[in-house]
N, CA, C and O of each residue as an XYZ file, in Angstrom:
460
protein
N     -48.017    229.800     15.891
C     -47.120    228.849     15.532
C     -45.796    229.422     14.901
O     -45.755    230.317     14.057
N     -44.614    228.695     15.501
C     -43.383    229.464     14.749
C     -43.284    228.858     13.375
O     -43.437    227.676     13.068
N     -42.976    229.964     12.548
C     -42.852    229.829     11.055
C     -41.510    228.803     10.801
O     -40.458    228.797     11.440
N     -41.854    228.054      9.803
C     -40.551    227.216      9.566
C     -40.648    226.835      7.989
O     -41.733    226.544      7.485
N     -39.409    226.858      7.228
C     -39.300    226.616      5.945
C     -39.424    224.915      5.965
O     -39.922    224.289      5.029
N     -39.015    224.437      6.895
C     -39.004    222.815      6.846
C     -40.095    222.315      7.561
O     -40.761    223.049      8.291
N     -40.355    221.020      7.400
C     -41.421    220.427      8.054
C     -41.041    219.995      9.489
O     -39.978    219.405      9.685
N     -41.817    220.256     10.399
C     -41.421    219.699     11.769
C     -41.328    218.197     11.625
O     -42.061    217.474     10.950
N     -40.220    217.829     12.436
C     -40.156    216.260     12.551
C     -41.356    215.744     13.481
O     -42.253    215.000     13.084
N     -41.250    216.182     14.594
C     -42.218    215.594     15.610
C     -43.173    216.776     16.228
O     -42.687    217.843     16.604
N     -44.587    216.486     16.301
C     -45.537    217.277     17.062
C     -45.620    216.393     18.374
O     -45.888    215.196     18.273
N     -45.407    216.939     19.516
C     -45.967    216.029     20.731
C     -47.070    216.821     21.081
O     -47.104    218.015     21.381
N     -48.065    215.900     20.991
C     -49.564    216.158     21.480
C     -49.938    215.583     23.078
O     -49.754    214.420     23.438
N     -50.361    216.401     23.715
C     -50.282    216.148     25.175
C     -51.377    216.641     25.874
O     -51.901    217.623     25.347
N     -51.936    216.195     27.034
C     -52.878    216.924     28.010
C     -52.142    217.843     28.780
O     -50.993    217.515     29.076
N     -52.604    219.008     29.191
C     -51.868    219.918     29.803
C     -51.102    219.483     31.200
O     -50.069    219.935     31.694
N     -51.907    218.533     31.611
C     -51.234    217.734     32.959
C     -50.097    217.012     32.685
O     -49.337    216.645     33.582
N     -49.892    216.745     31.359
C     -48.747    215.873     31.211
C     -47.608    216.679     30.547
O     -46.763    216.114     29.853
N     -47.601    218.066     30.782
C     -46.495    218.921     30.070
C     -45.056    218.448     30.506
O     -44.143    218.373     29.684
N     -44.895    218.127     31.854
C     -43.452    217.677     32.055
C     -43.033    216.442     31.024
O     -41.979    216.517     30.393
N     -43.760    215.511     30.915
C     -43.501    214.466     30.145
C     -43.237    214.861     28.705
O     -42.279    214.419     28.071
N     -44.118    215.704     28.221
C     -43.815    216.174     26.856
C     -42.723    217.250     26.822
O     -42.211    217.418     25.715
N     -42.376    217.835     27.597
C     -41.153    218.636     27.574
C     -39.900    217.781     27.614
O     -38.907    218.008     26.922
N     -40.035    216.656     28.585
C     -38.692    215.799     28.717
C     -38.863    214.966     27.311
O     -37.772    214.554     26.917
N     -39.838    214.657     26.555
C     -39.769    213.876     25.285
C     -39.207    214.846     24.166
O     -38.328    214.452     23.400
N     -39.707    216.060     24.092
C     -38.941    217.135     23.143
C     -37.767    217.324     23.535
O     -36.950    217.263     22.617
N     -37.306    217.553     24.638
C     -36.016    217.798     24.896
C     -34.979    216.618     24.367
O     -33.958    216.891     23.735
N     -35.335    215.414     24.673
C     -34.608    214.274     24.195
C     -34.625    214.487     22.667
O     -33.541    214.665     22.111
N     -35.667    214.486     21.998
C     -35.555    214.516     20.447
C     -34.868    215.641     19.938
O     -34.154    215.509     18.943
N     -35.031    217.001     20.644
C     -34.305    218.140     20.093
C     -32.733    217.818     20.446
O     -31.961    217.971     19.500
N     -32.266    217.465     21.478
C     -30.816    216.965     21.735
C     -30.440    215.935     20.617
O     -29.240    215.924     20.342
N     -31.262    215.038     19.898
C     -30.777    214.269     19.008
C     -30.906    214.890     17.646
O     -30.839    214.155     16.661
N     -31.100    216.284     17.498
C     -31.246    217.006     16.220
C     -32.465    217.076     15.613
O     -32.459    217.567     14.484
N     -33.553    216.700     16.080
C     -34.889    216.802     15.440
C     -35.615    218.138     15.851
O     -35.445    218.686     16.940
N     -36.496    218.626     14.791
C     -37.169    219.723     15.069
C     -38.725    219.320     15.549
O     -39.567    218.674     14.925
N     -38.793    219.823     16.644
C     -39.982    219.549     17.671
C     -40.919    220.693     17.944
O     -40.449    221.789     18.250
N     -42.284    220.494     17.847
C     -43.382    221.521     18.142
C     -44.124    220.971     19.306
O     -44.642    219.854     19.314
N     -44.146    221.809     20.275
C     -44.979    221.648     21.508
C     -46.125    222.588     21.809
O     -45.902    223.767     21.533
N     -47.367    222.283     22.346
C     -48.223    223.254     22.713
C     -47.645    224.608     23.200
O     -48.078    225.724     22.912
N     -46.707    224.338     23.904
C     -46.094    225.549     24.661
C     -45.250    226.263     23.759
O     -44.574    227.162     24.258
N     -45.129    226.011     22.313
C     -44.488    226.793     21.343
C     -45.673    227.791     20.814
O     -45.359    228.896     20.373
N     -46.905    227.417     20.861
C     -47.895    228.405     20.318
C     -47.866    229.684     21.072
O     -47.519    229.713     22.253
N     -48.206    230.680     20.449
C     -47.917    231.961     21.044
C     -49.414    232.467     21.578
O     -50.460    232.135     21.020
N     -49.349    233.224     22.615
C     -50.498    233.718     23.265
C     -51.164    234.488     22.225
O     -50.573    235.125     21.354
N     -52.556    234.388     22.375
C     -53.476    235.179     21.438
C     -53.881    234.311     20.006
O     -54.841    234.543     19.272
N     -52.964    233.365     19.867
C     -53.205    232.443     18.682
C     -54.273    231.426     19.045
O     -54.382    231.002     20.195
N     -55.060    231.040     18.047
C     -56.186    230.026     18.094
C     -55.489    228.592     18.420
O     -54.780    228.106     17.539
N     -55.651    227.923     19.596
C     -55.154    226.655     20.015
C     -55.474    225.656     18.965
O     -54.610    224.958     18.436
N     -56.916    225.598     18.637
C     -57.264    224.609     17.850
C     -56.688    224.692     16.312
O     -56.301    223.664     15.757
N     -56.650    225.979     15.645
C     -56.001    226.103     14.507
C     -54.686    225.817     14.652
O     -54.254    225.136     13.721
N     -53.803    226.126     15.585
C     -52.319    225.884     15.692
C     -52.335    224.107     16.023
O     -51.340    223.470     15.675
N     -53.182    223.573     16.514
C     -53.020    222.093     16.617
C     -53.249    221.560     15.390
O     -52.401    220.765     14.983
N     -54.300    221.829     14.616
C     -54.536    221.418     13.283
C     -53.376    221.614     12.275
O     -53.002    220.768     11.463
N     -52.892    222.788     12.438
C     -51.629    223.100     11.404
C     -50.414    222.150     11.963
O     -49.727    221.492     11.182
N     -50.235    222.138     13.196
C     -49.069    221.064     13.584
C     -49.286    219.572     13.274
O     -48.340    218.813     13.071
N     -50.578    219.185     13.247
C     -50.626    217.864     12.701
C     -50.450    217.639     11.248
O     -49.986    216.606     10.766
N     -50.914    218.836     10.474
C     -51.011    218.612      9.032
C     -49.549    218.834      8.740
O     -49.186    218.435      7.634
N     -48.569    219.433      9.569
C     -47.300    219.817      8.890
C     -46.176    219.338      9.509
O     -45.108    219.946      9.438
N     -46.352    217.949     10.318
C     -45.484    217.413     10.928
C     -45.188    216.010     10.332
O     -46.109    215.405      9.785
N     -44.030    215.499     10.404
C     -43.563    214.171      9.923
C     -44.325    213.078     10.769
O     -44.961    212.156     10.261
N     -44.199    213.269     11.952
C     -44.690    212.366     12.904
C     -45.266    212.993     14.100
O     -44.711    213.966     14.611
N     -46.449    212.445     14.620
C     -47.077    212.999     15.802
C     -46.817    211.935     17.079
O     -47.148    210.750     17.052
N     -46.232    212.533     18.072
C     -46.348    211.733     19.291
C     -47.309    212.066     20.164
O     -47.625    213.245     20.320
N     -47.947    210.967     20.905
C     -49.173    211.530     21.843
C     -48.562    210.857     23.040
O     -48.072    209.728     23.039
N     -48.647    211.688     24.073
C     -48.182    211.254     25.495
C     -49.402    210.709     26.194
O     -50.221    211.346     26.856
N     -49.374    209.275     25.902
C     -50.493    208.553     26.491
C     -50.768    208.272     27.953
O     -50.044    207.565     28.654
N     -51.966    208.934     28.393
C     -52.042    208.905     29.851
C     -53.642    208.858     29.925
O     -54.298    209.221     28.949
N     -54.210    208.442     31.004
C     -55.705    208.815     31.171
C     -56.179    210.178     31.053
O     -57.302    210.447     30.625
N     -55.310    211.062     31.438
C     -55.611    212.503     31.161
C     -55.496    212.963     29.802
O     -56.190    213.936     29.507
N     -54.804    212.490     28.968
C     -54.594    212.784     27.502
C     -55.823    212.059     26.794
O     -56.362    212.608     25.834
N     -56.265    210.836     27.262
C     -57.462    210.048     26.510
C     -58.819    210.918     26.735
O     -59.791    210.787     25.991
N     -58.787    211.892     27.925
C     -59.902    212.414     28.096
C     -59.876    213.925     27.626
O     -60.838    214.683     27.756
N     -58.826    214.226     27.141
C     -58.533    215.748     26.734
C     -58.906    216.134     25.423
O     -59.224    215.270     24.606
N     -58.902    217.461     25.104
C     -59.265    217.965     23.814
C     -58.133    217.545     23.014
O     -58.320    217.302     21.822
N     -57.018    217.435     23.509
C     -55.843    217.106     22.442
C     -56.205    215.578     21.744
O     -56.201    215.291     20.547
N     -56.487    214.792     22.800
C     -56.900    213.417     22.241
C     -57.970    213.445     20.996
O     -57.818    212.934     19.887
N     -59.034    214.147     21.463
C     -60.361    214.392     20.597
C     -59.628    215.242     19.151
O     -60.223    215.197     18.074
N     -58.799    215.710     19.240
C     -58.569    216.617     17.996
C     -57.237    216.123     17.369
O     -56.793    216.734     16.397
N     -56.585    215.066     17.866
C     -55.305    214.689     17.182
C     -55.690    213.961     15.964
O     -55.106    214.271     14.926
N     -56.557    213.069     15.933
C     -56.551    212.417     14.562
C     -55.541    212.017     13.799
O     -55.727    211.596     12.657
N     -54.312    212.113     14.378
C     -53.102    211.903     13.644
C     -53.221    210.427     13.100
O     -52.677    210.156     12.029
N     -53.830    209.583     13.716
C     -53.752    208.135     13.423
C     -54.447    207.997     11.801
O     -54.249    207.010     11.092
N     -55.164    209.007     11.446
C     -55.636    208.999     10.178
C     -54.668    209.562      9.130
O     -54.943    209.513      7.931
N     -53.601    210.066      9.570
C     -52.659    210.535      8.633
C     -51.907    209.482      7.926
O     -51.367    209.668      6.836
N     -51.888    208.381      8.573
C     -51.408    206.974      8.013
C     -52.210    206.606      6.824
O     -51.726    205.787      6.043
N     -53.139    207.009      6.640
C     -53.853    206.725      5.511
C     -53.681    207.766      4.165
O     -54.156    207.612      3.040
N     -52.942    208.736      4.617
C     -52.400    209.690      3.558
C     -51.019    209.357      3.373
O     -50.272    210.299      3.109
N     -50.536    208.225      3.456
C     -49.070    207.502      3.206
C     -48.151    208.018      4.110
O     -46.979    207.742      3.852
N     -48.353    208.676      5.079
C     -47.373    209.253      6.140
C     -46.893    207.807      6.759
O     -47.786    207.002      7.020
N     -45.688    207.482      6.978
C     -45.135    206.437      7.460
C     -45.118    206.751      9.095
O     -44.677    207.837      9.469
N     -45.488    206.013      9.828
C     -45.383    206.189     11.278
C     -45.946    207.564     11.776
O     -45.336    208.206     12.631
N     -47.153    208.017     11.210
C     -47.696    209.291     11.436
C     -47.955    209.424     12.842
O     -47.755    210.506     13.393
N     -48.440    208.293     13.563
C     -48.746    208.449     15.004
C     -47.825    207.624     15.855
O     -47.698    206.438     15.551
N     -47.167    208.104     16.882
C     -46.404    207.285     17.810
C     -46.727    207.543     19.154
O     -46.257    208.453     19.837
N     -47.805    206.439     19.609
C     -48.084    206.625     21.101
C     -46.875    206.242     22.109
O     -46.254    205.180     22.065
N     -46.671    207.211     22.950
C     -45.538    207.000     24.224
C     -46.566    206.936     25.311
O     -47.206    207.909     25.710
N     -46.683    205.562     25.811
C     -47.462    205.539     27.280
C     -46.634    205.730     28.223
O     -45.644    205.010     28.356
N     -46.939    206.831     29.105
C     -46.217    206.974     30.242
C     -46.878    206.835     31.537
O     -46.317    207.179     32.578
N     -48.227    206.267     31.499
C     -48.880    205.992     32.534
C     -49.946    204.901     32.204
O     -50.383    204.840     31.054
N     -50.383    204.034     33.169
C     -51.198    202.778     32.972
C     -52.443    203.393     32.189
O     -52.909    204.428     32.665
N     -52.902    202.986     31.295
C     -54.295    203.413     30.445
C     -54.489    202.402     29.339
O     -53.474    201.840     28.926
N     -55.578    202.118     28.841
C     -56.045    201.321     27.806
C     -56.396    202.347     26.562
O     -57.325    203.153     26.617
N     -55.477    202.189     25.387
C     -55.894    203.053     24.311
C     -57.273    202.758     23.953
O     -57.811    201.684     24.224
N     -57.907    203.830     23.273
C     -59.139    203.619     22.621
C     -59.101    202.714     21.329
O     -58.045    202.503     20.733
N     -60.272    202.211     20.944
C     -60.135    201.156     19.784
C     -59.417    201.822     18.417
O     -58.906    201.115     17.549
N     -59.445    202.939     18.373
C     -58.801    203.645     17.052
C     -57.313    203.519     17.208
O     -56.581    203.415     16.224
N     -56.825    203.529     18.544
C     -55.318    203.474     18.557
C     -54.773    201.939     18.886
O     -53.575    201.666     18.817
N     -55.739    201.015     19.234
C     -55.182    199.797     19.514
C     -54.345    199.031     18.718
O     -53.507    198.270     19.203
N     -54.565    199.227     17.175
C     -53.638    198.505     16.411
C     -52.215    199.207     16.278
O     -51.319    198.660     15.634
N     -52.046    200.365     16.872
C     -50.788    201.115     16.751
C     -49.878    200.514     17.828
O     -50.300    200.294     18.963
N     -48.708    200.273     17.474
C     -47.649    200.002     18.416
C     -47.348    201.107     19.264
O     -47.097    202.228     18.821
N     -47.374    200.736     20.805
C     -46.756    201.915     21.402
C     -45.395    201.734     22.125
O     -44.867    200.648     22.361
N     -44.832    203.146     22.488
C     -43.659    202.958     23.423
C     -44.112    203.047     24.678
O     -44.815    203.985     25.054
N     -43.732    202.039     25.454
C     -44.093    202.230     26.898
C     -42.917    202.600     27.842
O     -41.935    201.869     27.969
N     -43.074    203.782     28.499
C     -41.954    204.333     29.350
C     -42.456    203.931     30.764
O     -41.790    204.217     31.759
């Protein structure tokens, strides 16, 4: 994961199938001046699970690209970002729904952005 002295503004969590959506969202945020981290930013040879855990712990907000593929993915199983809200992080998890799907009960109370 790229080293940074500053906390990342957004980590975009997504299923590999949803990479085009994640890259588009990240591009829009970067164009607006935010620091954004994607799975594609992890380096070959790094541990994907460790990098994901570090990204979740060190970001101000996590965006999950909400699709059926995401809900069935390892990314969703590991995100756990909704628990960060309990640690005092405001808007720790921001679900962005880009395909018709029903969020699991753990995400149901979180307001989504529907594209």
